[in-house]
PDB file of C-alpha atoms and ligand atoms in Angstrom:
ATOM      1  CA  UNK A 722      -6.694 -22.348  20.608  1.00  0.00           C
ATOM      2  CA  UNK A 723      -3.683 -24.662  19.598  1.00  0.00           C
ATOM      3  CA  UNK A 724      -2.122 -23.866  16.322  1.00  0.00           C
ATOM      4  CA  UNK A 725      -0.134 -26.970  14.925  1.00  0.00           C
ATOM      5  CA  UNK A 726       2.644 -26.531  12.919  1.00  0.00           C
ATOM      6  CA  UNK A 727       4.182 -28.956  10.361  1.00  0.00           C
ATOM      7  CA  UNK A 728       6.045 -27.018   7.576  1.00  0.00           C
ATOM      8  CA  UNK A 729       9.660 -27.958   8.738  1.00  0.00           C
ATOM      9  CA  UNK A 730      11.683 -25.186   6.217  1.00  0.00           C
ATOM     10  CA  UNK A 731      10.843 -22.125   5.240  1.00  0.00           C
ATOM     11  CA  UNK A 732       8.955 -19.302   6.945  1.00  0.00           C
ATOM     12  CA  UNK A 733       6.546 -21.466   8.380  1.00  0.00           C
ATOM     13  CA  UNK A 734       8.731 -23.443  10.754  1.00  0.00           C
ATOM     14  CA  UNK A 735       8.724 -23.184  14.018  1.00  0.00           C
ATOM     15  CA  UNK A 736      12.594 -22.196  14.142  1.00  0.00           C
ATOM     16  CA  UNK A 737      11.880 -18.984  11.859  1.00  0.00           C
ATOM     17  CA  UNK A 738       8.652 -17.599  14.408  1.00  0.00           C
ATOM     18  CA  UNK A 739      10.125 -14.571  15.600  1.00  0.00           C
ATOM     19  CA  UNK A 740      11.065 -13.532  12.074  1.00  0.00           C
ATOM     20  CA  UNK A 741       7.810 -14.395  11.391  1.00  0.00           C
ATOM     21  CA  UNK A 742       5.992 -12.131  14.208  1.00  0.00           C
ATOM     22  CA  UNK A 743       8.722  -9.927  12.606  1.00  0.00           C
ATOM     23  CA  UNK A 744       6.907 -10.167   9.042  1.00  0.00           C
ATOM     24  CA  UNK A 745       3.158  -9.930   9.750  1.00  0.00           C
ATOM     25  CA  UNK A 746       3.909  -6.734  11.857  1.00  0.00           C
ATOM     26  CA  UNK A 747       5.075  -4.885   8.758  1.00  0.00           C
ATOM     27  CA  UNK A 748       2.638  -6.694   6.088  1.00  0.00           C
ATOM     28  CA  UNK A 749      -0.051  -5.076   8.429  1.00  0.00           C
ATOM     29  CA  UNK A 750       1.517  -1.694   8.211  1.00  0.00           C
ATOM     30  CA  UNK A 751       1.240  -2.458   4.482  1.00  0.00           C
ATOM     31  CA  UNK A 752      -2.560  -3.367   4.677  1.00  0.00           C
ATOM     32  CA  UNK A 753      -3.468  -0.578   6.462  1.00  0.00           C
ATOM     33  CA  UNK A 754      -1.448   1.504   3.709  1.00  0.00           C
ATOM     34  CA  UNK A 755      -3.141  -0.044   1.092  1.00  0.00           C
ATOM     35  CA  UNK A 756      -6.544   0.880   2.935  1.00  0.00           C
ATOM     36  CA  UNK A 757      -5.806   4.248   3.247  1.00  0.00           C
ATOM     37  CA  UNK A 758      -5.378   5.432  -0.137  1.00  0.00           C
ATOM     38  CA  UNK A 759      -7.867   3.323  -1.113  1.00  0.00           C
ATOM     39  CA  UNK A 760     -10.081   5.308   1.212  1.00  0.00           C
ATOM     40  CA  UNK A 761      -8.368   8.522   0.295  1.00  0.00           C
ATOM     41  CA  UNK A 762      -8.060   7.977  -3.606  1.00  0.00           C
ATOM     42  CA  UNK A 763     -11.897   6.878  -3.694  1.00  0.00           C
ATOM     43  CA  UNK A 764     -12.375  10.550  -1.814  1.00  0.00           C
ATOM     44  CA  UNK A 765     -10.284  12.618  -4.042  1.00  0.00           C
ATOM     45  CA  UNK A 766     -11.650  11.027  -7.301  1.00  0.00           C
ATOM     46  CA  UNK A 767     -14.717  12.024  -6.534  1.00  0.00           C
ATOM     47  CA  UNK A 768     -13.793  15.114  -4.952  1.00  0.00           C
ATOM     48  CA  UNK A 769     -11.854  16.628  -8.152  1.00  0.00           C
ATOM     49  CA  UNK A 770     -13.791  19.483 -10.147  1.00  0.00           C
ATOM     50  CA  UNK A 771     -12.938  20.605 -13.295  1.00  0.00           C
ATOM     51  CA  UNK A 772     -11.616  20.102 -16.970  1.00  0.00           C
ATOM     52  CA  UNK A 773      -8.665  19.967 -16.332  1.00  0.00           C
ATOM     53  CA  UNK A 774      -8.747  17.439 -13.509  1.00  0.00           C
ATOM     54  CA  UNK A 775     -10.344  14.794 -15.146  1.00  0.00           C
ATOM     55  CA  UNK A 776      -7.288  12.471 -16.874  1.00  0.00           C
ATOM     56  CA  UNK A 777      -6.211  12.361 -12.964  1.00  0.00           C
ATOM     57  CA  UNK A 778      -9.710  11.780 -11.476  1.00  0.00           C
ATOM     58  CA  UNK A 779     -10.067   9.080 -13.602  1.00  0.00           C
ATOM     59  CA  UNK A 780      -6.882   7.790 -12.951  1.00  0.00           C
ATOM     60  CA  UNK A 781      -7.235   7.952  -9.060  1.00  0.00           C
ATOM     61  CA  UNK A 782     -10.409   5.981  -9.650  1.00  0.00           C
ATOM     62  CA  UNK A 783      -8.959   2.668 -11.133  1.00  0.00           C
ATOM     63  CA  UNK A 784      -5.866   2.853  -8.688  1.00  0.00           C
ATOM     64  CA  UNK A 785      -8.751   2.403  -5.719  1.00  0.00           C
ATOM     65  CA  UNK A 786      -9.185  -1.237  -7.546  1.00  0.00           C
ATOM     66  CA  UNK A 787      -5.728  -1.705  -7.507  1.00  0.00           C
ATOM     67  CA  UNK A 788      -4.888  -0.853  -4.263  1.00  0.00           C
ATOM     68  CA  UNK A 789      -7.868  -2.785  -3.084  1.00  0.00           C
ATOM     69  CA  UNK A 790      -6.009  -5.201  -5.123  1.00  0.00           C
ATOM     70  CA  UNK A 791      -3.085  -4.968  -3.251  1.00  0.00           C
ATOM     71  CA  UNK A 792      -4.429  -5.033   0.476  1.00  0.00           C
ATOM     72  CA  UNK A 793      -6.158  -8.020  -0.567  1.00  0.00           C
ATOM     73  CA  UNK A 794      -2.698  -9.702  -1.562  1.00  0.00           C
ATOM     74  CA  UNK A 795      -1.378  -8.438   2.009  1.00  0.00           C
ATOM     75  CA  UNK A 796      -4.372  -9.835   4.015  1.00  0.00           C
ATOM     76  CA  UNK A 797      -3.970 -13.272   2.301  1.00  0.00           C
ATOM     77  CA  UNK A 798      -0.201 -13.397   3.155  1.00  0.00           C
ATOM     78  CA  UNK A 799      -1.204 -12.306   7.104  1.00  0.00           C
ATOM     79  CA  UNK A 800      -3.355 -15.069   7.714  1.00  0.00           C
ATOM     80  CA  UNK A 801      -0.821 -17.793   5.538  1.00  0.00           C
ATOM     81  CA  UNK A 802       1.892 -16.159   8.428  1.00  0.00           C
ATOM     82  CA  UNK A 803      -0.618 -17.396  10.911  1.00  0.00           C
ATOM     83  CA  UNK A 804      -1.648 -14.015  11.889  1.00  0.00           C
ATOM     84  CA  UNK A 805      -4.664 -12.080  12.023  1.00  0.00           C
ATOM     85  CA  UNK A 806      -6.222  -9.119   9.831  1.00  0.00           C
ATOM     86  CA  UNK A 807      -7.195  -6.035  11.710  1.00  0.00           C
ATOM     87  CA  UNK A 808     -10.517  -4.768  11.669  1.00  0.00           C
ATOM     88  CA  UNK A 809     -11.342  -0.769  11.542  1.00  0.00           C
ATOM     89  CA  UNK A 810     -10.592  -0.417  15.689  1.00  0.00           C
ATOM     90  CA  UNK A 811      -7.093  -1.089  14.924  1.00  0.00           C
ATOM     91  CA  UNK A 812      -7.042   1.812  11.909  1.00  0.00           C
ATOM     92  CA  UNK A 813      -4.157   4.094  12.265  1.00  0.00           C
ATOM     93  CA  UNK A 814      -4.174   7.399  13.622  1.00  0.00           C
ATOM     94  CA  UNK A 815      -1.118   8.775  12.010  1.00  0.00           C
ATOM     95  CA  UNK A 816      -3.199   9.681   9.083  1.00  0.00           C
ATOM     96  CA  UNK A 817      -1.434  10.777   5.693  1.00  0.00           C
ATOM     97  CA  UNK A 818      -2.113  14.498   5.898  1.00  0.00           C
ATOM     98  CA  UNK A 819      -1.309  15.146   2.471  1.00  0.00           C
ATOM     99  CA  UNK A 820      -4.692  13.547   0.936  1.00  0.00           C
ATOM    100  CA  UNK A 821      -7.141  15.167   3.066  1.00  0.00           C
ATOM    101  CA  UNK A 822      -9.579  17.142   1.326  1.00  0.00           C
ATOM    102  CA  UNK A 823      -9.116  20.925   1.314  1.00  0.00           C
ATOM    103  CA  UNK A 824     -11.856  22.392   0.660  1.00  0.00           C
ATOM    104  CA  UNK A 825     -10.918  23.201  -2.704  1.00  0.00           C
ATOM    105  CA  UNK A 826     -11.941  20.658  -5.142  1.00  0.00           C
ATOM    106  CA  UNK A 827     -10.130  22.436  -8.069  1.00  0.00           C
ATOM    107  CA  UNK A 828      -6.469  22.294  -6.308  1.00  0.00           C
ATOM    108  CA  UNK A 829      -5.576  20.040  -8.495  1.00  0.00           C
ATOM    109  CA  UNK A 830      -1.221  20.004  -7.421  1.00  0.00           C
ATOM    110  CA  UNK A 831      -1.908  19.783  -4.036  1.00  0.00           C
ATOM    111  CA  UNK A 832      -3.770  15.942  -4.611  1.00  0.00           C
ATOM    112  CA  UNK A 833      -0.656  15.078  -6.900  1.00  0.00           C
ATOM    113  CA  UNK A 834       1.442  15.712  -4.638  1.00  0.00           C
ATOM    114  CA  UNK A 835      -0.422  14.132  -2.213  1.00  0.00           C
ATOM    115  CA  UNK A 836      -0.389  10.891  -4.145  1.00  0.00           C
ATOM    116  CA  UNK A 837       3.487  11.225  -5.045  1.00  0.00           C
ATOM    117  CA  UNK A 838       3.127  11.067  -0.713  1.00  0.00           C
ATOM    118  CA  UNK A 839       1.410   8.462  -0.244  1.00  0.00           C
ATOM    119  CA  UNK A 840       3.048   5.993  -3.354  1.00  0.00           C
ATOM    120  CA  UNK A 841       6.673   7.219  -2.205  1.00  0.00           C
ATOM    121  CA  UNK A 842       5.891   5.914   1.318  1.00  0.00           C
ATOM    122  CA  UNK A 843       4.429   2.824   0.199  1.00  0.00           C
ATOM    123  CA  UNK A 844       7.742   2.082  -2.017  1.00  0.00           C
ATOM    124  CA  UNK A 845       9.910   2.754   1.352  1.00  0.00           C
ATOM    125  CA  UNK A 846       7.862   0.755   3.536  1.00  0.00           C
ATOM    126  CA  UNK A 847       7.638  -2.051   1.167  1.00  0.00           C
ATOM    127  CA  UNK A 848      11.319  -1.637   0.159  1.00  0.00           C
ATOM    128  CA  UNK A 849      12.009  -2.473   3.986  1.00  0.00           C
ATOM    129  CA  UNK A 850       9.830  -5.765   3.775  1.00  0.00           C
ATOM    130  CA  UNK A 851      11.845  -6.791   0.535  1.00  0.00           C
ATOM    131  CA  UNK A 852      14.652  -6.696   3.066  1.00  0.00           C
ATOM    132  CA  UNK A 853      13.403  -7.940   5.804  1.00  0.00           C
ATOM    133  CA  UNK A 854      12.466 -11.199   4.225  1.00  0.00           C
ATOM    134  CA  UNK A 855      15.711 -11.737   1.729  1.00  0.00           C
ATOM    135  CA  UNK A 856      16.593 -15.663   2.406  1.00  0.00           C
ATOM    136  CA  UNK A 857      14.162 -16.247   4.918  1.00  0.00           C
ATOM    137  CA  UNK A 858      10.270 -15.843   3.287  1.00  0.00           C
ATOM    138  CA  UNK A 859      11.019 -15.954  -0.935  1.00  0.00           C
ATOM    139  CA  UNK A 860       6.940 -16.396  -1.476  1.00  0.00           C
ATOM    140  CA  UNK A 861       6.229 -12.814   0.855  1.00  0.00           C
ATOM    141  CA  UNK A 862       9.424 -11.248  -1.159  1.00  0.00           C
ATOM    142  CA  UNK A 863       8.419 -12.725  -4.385  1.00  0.00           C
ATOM    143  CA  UNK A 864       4.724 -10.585  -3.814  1.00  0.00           C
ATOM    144  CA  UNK A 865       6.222  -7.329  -2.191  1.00  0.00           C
ATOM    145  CA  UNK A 866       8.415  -7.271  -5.235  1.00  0.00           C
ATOM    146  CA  UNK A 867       5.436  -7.262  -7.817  1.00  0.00           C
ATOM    147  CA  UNK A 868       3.501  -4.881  -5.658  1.00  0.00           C
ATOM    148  CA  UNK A 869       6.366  -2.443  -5.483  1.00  0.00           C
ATOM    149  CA  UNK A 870       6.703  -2.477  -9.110  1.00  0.00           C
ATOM    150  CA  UNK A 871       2.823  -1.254  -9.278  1.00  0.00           C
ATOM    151  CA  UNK A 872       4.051   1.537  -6.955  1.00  0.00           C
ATOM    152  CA  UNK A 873       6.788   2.472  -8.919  1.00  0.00           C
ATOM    153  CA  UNK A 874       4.465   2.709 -11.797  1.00  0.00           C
ATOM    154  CA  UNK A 875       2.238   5.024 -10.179  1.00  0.00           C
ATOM    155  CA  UNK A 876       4.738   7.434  -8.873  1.00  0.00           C
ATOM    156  CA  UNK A 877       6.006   8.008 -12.166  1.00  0.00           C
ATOM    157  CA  UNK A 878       2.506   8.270 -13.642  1.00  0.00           C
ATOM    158  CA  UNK A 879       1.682  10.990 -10.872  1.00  0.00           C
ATOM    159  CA  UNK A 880       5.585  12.579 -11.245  1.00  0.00           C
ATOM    160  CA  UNK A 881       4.121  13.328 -14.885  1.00  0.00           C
ATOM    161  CA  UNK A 882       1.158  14.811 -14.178  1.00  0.00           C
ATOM    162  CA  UNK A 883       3.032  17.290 -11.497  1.00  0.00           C
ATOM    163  CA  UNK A 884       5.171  18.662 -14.125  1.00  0.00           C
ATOM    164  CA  UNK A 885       2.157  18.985 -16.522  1.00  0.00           C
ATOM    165  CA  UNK A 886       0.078  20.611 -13.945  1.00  0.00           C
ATOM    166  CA  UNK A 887       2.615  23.094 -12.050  1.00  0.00           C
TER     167      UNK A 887
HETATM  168 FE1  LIG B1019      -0.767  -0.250  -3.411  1.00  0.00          FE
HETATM  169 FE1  LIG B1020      -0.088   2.896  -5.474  1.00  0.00          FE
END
């Protein structure tokens, strides 16, 4: 298959390809993050028992639309970078331990904390593709940037609950 080219500036151009390569290896990272706690939020919303868990149940439950939101915004930019969305043979093995289930659907802490895991390594990873792209790819910067805020907004939403729960 022959993929023509024609954007002379900017991320698209033929000059900037190994930057490029550079960029859709770490947006997939990114989808597959965004997968995972969708996968593992959707679990542990449903999975929570109890009173007292509810406010965060709840919570967990509309972040699975956002983060669905957000690999969404990272498989558009792959295929705009001229690469290619994984499907589920290429899904990670390094799993994120901390949002397994447990067993115990009332251990309420040990989800928080699991989600203060999983949002914490989202902001690093996407903190790193902020940097990657500075004055090369503004439009994949210009998303990361909003997304990250979102993550920054539920770590501190999460960094509540863990100091009203422990
Ligand atoms: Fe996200
Ligand atoms: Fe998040």
């Amino acid at each position: 298959m022959t993929v023509t080219h024609h954007a002379s500036a900017g991320i698209l151009s033929d000059q900037h390809a190994a930057k490029r390569e550079e960029i859709v290896e770490l947006l997939t990272t990114a989808y597959w993050m965004e997968i995972e706690t969708v996968t593992n939020y959707l679990a542990q919303s449903r999975n929570l028992d109890g009173i007292r868990a509810k406010d965060v149940a709840d919570d967990l439950a509309a972040d699975v639309t956002e983060e669905l939101g957000h690999a969404t915004l990272f498989a558009e930019r792959i295929k705009d970078l001229y690469g290619t969305v994984p499907g589920s043979a290429d899904f990670p093995r390094d799993y994120d331990q901390g949002l397994q289930p447990n067993g115990d659907p009332t251990d309420l802490v040990s989800v928080i904390k699991g989600v203060i895991d999983a949002e914490s390594g989202a902001i690093s990873h996407y903190t790193r593709i902020i940097e990657a792209t500075d004055g090369v790819d503004w439009a994949t910067q210009d998303m990361v940037i909003a997304i990250l805020r979102d993550e920054e907004g539920h770590m501190r939403t999460y960094e509540r609950y863990l100091r009203e729960f422990s």
